[in-house]
mmCIF file of C-alpha atoms and ligand atoms in Angstrom:
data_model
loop_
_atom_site.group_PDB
_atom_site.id
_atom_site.type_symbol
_atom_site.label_atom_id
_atom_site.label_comp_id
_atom_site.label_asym_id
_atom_site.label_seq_id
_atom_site.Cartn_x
_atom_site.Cartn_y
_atom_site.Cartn_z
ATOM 1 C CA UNK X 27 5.273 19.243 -35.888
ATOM 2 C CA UNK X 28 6.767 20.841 -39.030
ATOM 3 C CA UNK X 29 8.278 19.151 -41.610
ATOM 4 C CA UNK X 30 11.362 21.721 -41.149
ATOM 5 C CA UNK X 31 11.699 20.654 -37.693
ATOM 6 C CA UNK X 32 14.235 17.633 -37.093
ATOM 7 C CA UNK X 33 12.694 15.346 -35.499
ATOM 8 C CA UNK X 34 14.452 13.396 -32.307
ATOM 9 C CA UNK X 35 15.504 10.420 -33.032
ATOM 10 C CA UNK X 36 15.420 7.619 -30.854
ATOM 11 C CA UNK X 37 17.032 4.088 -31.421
ATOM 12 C CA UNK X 38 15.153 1.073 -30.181
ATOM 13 C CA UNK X 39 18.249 -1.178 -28.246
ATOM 14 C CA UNK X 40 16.984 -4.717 -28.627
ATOM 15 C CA UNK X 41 18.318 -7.305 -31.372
ATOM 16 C CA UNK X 42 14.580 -8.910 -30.245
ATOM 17 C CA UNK X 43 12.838 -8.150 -33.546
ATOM 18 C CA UNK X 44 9.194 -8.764 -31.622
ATOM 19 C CA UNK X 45 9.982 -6.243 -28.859
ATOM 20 C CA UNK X 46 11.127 -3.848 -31.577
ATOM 21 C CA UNK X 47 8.214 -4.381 -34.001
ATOM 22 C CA UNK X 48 5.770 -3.268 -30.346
ATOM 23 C CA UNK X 49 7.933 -0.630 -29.180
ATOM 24 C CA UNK X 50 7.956 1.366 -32.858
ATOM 25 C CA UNK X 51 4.102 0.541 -32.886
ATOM 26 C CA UNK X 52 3.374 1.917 -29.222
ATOM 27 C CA UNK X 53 5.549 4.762 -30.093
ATOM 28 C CA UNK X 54 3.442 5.426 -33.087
ATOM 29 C CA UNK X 55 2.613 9.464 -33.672
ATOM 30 C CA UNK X 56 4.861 10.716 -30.916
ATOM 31 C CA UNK X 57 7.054 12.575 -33.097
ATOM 32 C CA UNK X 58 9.693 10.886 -32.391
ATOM 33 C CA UNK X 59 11.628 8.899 -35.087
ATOM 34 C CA UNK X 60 12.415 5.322 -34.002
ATOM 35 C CA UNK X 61 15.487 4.037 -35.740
ATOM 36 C CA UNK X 62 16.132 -0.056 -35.614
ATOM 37 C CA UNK X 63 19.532 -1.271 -33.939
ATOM 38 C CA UNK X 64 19.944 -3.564 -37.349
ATOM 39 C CA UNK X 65 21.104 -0.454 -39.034
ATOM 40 C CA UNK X 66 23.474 -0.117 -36.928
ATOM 41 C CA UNK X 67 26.189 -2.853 -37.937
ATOM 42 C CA UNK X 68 28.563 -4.177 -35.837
ATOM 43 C CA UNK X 69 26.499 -2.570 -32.553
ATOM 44 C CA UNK X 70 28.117 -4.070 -29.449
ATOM 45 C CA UNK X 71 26.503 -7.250 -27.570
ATOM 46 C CA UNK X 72 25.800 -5.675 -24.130
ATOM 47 C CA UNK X 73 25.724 -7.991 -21.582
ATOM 48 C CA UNK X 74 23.140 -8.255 -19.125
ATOM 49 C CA UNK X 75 24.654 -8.608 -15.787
ATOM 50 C CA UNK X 76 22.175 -7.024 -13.735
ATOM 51 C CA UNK X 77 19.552 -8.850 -11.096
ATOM 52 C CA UNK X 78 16.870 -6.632 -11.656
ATOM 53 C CA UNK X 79 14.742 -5.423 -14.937
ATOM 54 C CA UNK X 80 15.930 -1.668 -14.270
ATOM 55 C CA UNK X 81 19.509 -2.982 -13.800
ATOM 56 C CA UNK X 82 19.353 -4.779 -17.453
ATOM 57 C CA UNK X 83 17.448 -2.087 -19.151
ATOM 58 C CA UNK X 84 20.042 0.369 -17.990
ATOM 59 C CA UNK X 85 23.210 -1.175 -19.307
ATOM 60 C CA UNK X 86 21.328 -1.680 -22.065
ATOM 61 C CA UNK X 87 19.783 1.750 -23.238
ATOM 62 C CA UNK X 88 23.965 3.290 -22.054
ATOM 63 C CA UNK X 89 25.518 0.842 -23.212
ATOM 64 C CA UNK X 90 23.987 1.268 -26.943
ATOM 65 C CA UNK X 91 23.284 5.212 -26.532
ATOM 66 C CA UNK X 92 27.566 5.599 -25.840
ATOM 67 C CA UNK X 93 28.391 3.488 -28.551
ATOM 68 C CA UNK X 94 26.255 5.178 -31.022
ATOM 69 C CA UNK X 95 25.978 8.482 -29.735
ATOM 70 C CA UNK X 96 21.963 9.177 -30.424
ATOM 71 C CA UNK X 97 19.836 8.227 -27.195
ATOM 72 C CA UNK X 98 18.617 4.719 -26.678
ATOM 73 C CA UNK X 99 15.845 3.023 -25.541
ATOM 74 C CA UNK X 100 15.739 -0.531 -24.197
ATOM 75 C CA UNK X 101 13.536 -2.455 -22.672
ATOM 76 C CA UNK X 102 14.143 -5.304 -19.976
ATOM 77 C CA UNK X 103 10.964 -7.800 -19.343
ATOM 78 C CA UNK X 104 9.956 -10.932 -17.988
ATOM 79 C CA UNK X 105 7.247 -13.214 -16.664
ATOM 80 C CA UNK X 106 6.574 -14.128 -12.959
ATOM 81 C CA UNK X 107 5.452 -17.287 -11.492
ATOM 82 C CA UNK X 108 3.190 -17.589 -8.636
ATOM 83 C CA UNK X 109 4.010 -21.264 -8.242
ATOM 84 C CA UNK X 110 7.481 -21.389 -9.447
ATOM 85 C CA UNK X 111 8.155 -18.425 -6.760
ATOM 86 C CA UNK X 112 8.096 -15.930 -9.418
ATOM 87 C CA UNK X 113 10.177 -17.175 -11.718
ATOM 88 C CA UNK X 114 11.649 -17.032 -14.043
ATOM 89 C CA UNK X 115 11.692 -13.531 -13.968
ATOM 90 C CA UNK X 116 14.979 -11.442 -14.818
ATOM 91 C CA UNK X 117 16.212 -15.110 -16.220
ATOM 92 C CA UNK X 118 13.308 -15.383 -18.355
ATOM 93 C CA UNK X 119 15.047 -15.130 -21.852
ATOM 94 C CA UNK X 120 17.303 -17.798 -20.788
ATOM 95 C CA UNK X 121 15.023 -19.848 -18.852
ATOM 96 C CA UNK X 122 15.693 -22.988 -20.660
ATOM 97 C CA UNK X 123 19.523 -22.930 -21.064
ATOM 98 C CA UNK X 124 21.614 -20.118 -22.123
ATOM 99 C CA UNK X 125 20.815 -20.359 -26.051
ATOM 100 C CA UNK X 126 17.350 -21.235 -25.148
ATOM 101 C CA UNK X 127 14.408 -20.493 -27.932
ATOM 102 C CA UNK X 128 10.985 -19.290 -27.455
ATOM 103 C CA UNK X 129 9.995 -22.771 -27.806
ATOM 104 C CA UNK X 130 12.684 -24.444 -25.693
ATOM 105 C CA UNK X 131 10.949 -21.645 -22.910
ATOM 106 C CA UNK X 132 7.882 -22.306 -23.009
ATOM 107 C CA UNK X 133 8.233 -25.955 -22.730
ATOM 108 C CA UNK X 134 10.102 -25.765 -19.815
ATOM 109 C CA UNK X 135 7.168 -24.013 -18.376
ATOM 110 C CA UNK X 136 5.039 -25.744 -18.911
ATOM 111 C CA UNK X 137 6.675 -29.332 -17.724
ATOM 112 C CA UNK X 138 7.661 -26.877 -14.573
ATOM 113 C CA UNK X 139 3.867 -26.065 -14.404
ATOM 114 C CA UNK X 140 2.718 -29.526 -14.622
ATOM 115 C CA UNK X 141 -0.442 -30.997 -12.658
ATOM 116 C CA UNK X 142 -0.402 -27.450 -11.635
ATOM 117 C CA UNK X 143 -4.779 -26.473 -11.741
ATOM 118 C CA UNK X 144 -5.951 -23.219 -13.341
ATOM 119 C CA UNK X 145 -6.704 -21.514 -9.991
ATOM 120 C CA UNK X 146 -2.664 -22.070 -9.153
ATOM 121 C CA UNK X 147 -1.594 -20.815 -12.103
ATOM 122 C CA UNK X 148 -1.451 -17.297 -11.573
ATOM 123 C CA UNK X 149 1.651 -14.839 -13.212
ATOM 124 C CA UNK X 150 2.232 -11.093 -14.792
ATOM 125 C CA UNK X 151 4.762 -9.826 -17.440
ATOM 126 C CA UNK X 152 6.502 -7.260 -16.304
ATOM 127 C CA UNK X 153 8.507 -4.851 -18.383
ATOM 128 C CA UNK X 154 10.863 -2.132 -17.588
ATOM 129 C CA UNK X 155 11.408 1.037 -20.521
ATOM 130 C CA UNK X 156 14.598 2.880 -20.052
ATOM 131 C CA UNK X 157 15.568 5.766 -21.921
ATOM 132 C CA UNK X 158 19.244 7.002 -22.260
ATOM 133 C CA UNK X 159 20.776 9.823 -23.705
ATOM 134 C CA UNK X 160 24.670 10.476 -24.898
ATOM 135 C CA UNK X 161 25.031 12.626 -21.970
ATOM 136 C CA UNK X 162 24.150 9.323 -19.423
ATOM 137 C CA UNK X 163 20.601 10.614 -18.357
ATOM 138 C CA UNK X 164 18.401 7.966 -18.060
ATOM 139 C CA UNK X 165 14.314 7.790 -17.708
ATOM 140 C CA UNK X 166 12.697 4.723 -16.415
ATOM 141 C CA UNK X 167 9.416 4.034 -16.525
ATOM 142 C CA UNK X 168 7.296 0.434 -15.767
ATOM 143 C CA UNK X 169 4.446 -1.359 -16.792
ATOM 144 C CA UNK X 170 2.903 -4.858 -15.721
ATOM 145 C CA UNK X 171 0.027 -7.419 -17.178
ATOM 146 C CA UNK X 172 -1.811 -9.868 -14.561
ATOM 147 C CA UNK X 173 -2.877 -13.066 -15.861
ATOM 148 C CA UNK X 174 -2.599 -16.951 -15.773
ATOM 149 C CA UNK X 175 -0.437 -19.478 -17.478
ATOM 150 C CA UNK X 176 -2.366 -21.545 -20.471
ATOM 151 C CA UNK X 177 -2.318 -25.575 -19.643
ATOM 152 C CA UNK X 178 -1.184 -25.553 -23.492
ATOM 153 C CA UNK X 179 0.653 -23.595 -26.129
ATOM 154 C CA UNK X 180 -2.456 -21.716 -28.338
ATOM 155 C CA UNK X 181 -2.798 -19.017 -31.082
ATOM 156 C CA UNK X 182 0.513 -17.818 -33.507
ATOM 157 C CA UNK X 183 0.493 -14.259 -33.140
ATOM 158 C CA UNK X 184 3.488 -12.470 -31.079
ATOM 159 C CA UNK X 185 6.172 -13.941 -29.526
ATOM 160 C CA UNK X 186 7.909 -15.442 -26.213
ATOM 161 C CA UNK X 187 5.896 -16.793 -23.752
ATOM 162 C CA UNK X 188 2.938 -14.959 -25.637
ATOM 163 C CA UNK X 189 1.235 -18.916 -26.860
ATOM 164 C CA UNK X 190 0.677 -19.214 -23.070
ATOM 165 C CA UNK X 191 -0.098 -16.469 -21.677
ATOM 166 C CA UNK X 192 -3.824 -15.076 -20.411
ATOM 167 C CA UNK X 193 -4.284 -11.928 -19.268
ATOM 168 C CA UNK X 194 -6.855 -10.798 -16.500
ATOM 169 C CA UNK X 195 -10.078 -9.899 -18.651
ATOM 170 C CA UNK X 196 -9.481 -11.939 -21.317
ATOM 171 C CA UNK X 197 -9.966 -15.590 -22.211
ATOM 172 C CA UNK X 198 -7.451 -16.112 -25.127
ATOM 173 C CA UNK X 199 -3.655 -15.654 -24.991
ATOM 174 C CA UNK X 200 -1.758 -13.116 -26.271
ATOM 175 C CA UNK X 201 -1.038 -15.467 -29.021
ATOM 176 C CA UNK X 202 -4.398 -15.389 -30.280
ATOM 177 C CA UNK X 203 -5.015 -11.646 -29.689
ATOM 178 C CA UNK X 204 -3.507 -9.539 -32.509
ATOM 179 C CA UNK X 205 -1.119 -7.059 -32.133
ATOM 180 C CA UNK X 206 -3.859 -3.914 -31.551
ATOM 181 C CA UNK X 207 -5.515 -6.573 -28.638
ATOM 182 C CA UNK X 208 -2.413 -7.144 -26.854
ATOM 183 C CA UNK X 209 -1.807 -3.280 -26.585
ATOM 184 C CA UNK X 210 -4.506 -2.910 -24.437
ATOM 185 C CA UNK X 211 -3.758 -5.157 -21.917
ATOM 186 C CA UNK X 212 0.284 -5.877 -21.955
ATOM 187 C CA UNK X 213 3.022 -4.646 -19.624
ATOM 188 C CA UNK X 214 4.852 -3.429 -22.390
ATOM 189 C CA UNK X 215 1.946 -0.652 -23.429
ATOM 190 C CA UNK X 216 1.203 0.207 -20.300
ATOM 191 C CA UNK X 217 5.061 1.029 -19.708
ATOM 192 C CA UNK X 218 5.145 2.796 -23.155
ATOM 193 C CA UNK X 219 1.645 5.387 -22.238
ATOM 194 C CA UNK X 220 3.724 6.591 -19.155
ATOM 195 C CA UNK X 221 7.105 6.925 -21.666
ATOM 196 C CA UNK X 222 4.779 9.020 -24.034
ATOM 197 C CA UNK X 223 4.324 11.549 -21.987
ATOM 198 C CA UNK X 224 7.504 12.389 -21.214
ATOM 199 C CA UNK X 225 9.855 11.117 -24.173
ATOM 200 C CA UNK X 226 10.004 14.104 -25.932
ATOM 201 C CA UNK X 227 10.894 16.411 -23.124
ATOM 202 C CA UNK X 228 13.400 14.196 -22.167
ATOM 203 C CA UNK X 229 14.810 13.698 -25.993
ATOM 204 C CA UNK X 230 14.866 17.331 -26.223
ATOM 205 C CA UNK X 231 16.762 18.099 -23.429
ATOM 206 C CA UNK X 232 13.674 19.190 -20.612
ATOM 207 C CA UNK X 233 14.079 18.181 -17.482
ATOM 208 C CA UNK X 234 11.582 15.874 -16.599
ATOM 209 C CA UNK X 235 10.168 14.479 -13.144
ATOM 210 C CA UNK X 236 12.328 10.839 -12.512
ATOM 211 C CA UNK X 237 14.879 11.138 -14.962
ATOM 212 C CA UNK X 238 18.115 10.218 -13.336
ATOM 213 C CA UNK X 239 21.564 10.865 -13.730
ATOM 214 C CA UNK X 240 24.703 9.584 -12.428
HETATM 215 P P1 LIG C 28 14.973 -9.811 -21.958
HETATM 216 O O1 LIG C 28 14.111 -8.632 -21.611
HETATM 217 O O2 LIG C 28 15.691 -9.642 -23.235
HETATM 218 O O3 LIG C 28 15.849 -10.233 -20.807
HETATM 219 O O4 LIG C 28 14.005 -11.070 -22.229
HETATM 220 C C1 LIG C 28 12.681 -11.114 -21.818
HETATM 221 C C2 LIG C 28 12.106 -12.516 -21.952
HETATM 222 O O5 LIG C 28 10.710 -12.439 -21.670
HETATM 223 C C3 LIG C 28 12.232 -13.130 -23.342
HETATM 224 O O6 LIG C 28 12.217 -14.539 -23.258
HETATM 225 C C4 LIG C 28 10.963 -12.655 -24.005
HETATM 226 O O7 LIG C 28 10.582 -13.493 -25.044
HETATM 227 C C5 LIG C 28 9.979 -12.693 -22.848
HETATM 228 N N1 LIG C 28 8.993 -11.639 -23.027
HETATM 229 C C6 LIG C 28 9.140 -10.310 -22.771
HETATM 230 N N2 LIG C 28 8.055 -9.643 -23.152
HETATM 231 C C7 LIG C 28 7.224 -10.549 -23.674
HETATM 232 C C8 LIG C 28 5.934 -10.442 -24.283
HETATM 233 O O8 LIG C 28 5.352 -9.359 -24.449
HETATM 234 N N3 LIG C 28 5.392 -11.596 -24.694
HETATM 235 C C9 LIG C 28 6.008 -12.808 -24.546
HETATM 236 N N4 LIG C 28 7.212 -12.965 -24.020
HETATM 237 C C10 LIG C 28 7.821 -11.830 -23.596
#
């Protein structure tokens, strides 16, 4: 792309400065100029009042694209279960009370998990991508990560439930892969290769296949 030509800008609608730090990484060489909600002061506090991932990530990505007036992205994400019945899912942030931390998460989890054997221990991340623009277009796209929850907390890398998660293929957690390892397995990559196809289309104003509109 020329150095004449603007390039779109995009800005990345999570206060979640570990889901921000991936999404301008996996957006990386798209031409497309990621811009960080902490520039934006006073930004509004969008609740999340949905019961699904495409639900949350849509009231996010509007909500922030509206109040700014440059398209959004946002991303919704959580981890499912097999023996908790796939939770905790959409709750996942929040898992442990409603100013719950990583930590405070991941213990609960793991006391939930308890006595629980490897083979029983099965669970994916999902994550939902949703674009928006000023003009209340959206694009949605998804990506998921099998794998199996850790009997312990291990490695320091990442964030979330990343100290206790294993994905399929892989005998370490994304805690102990670095950030270029995790790409190739994670929900949140695999969501962002479909979005990379189509993000700049949609930025400048193509119509693309899925995009919706109310
Ligand atoms: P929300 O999308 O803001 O509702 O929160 C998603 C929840 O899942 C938070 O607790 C995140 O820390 C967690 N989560 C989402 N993606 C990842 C990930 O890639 N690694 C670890 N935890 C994650």
């Amino acid at each position: 792309m020329s150095d004449r030509v603007q390039k779109p800008r995009l800005v990345l609608a999570t206060a979640n400065p570990g889901k921000a730090r991936e999404l301008q990484e996996l957006l990386a060489g798209t031409g497309v100029e990621c811009l960080s909600l902490i520039d934006f002061a006073g930004h509004p506090q969008v609740q999340e009042t949905g019961r699904t991932y495409l639900e949350n990530a849509t009231l996010k990505a509007r909500g922030i694209a509206e109040w700014c007036g440059l398209p959004a992205l946002a991303d919704d994400s959580g981890l499912e279960v097999d023996a908790l019945n796939g939770e905790p899912g959409v709750d996942s942030a929040h898992f442990a009370g409603p100013q719950a931390d990583d930590a405070a998460n991941v213990a609960k989890l793991l006391a939930a998990l308890a006595g629980v054997p490897p083979e029983r221990r099965s669970a994916r991340f999902r994550c939902v991508l949703v674009v928006a623009r000023p003009d209340h277009k959206t694009l949605a796209v998804e990506g998921s990560c099998e794998g199996t929850i850790a009997l312990e907390p291990r490695g320091a890398s990442g964030f979330g439930y990343d100290p206790i998660f294993i994905p399929v293929g892989c005998d370490r957690t994304f805690a102990e892969l670095g950030p270029e390892e995790k790409n190739q397995y994670s929900h949140r990559a695999r969501a962002a290769q479909k979005l990379r196809e189509v993000l700049v289309s949609f930025l400048t104003n193509h119509v693309v296949p899925g995009a919706t509109c109310d």
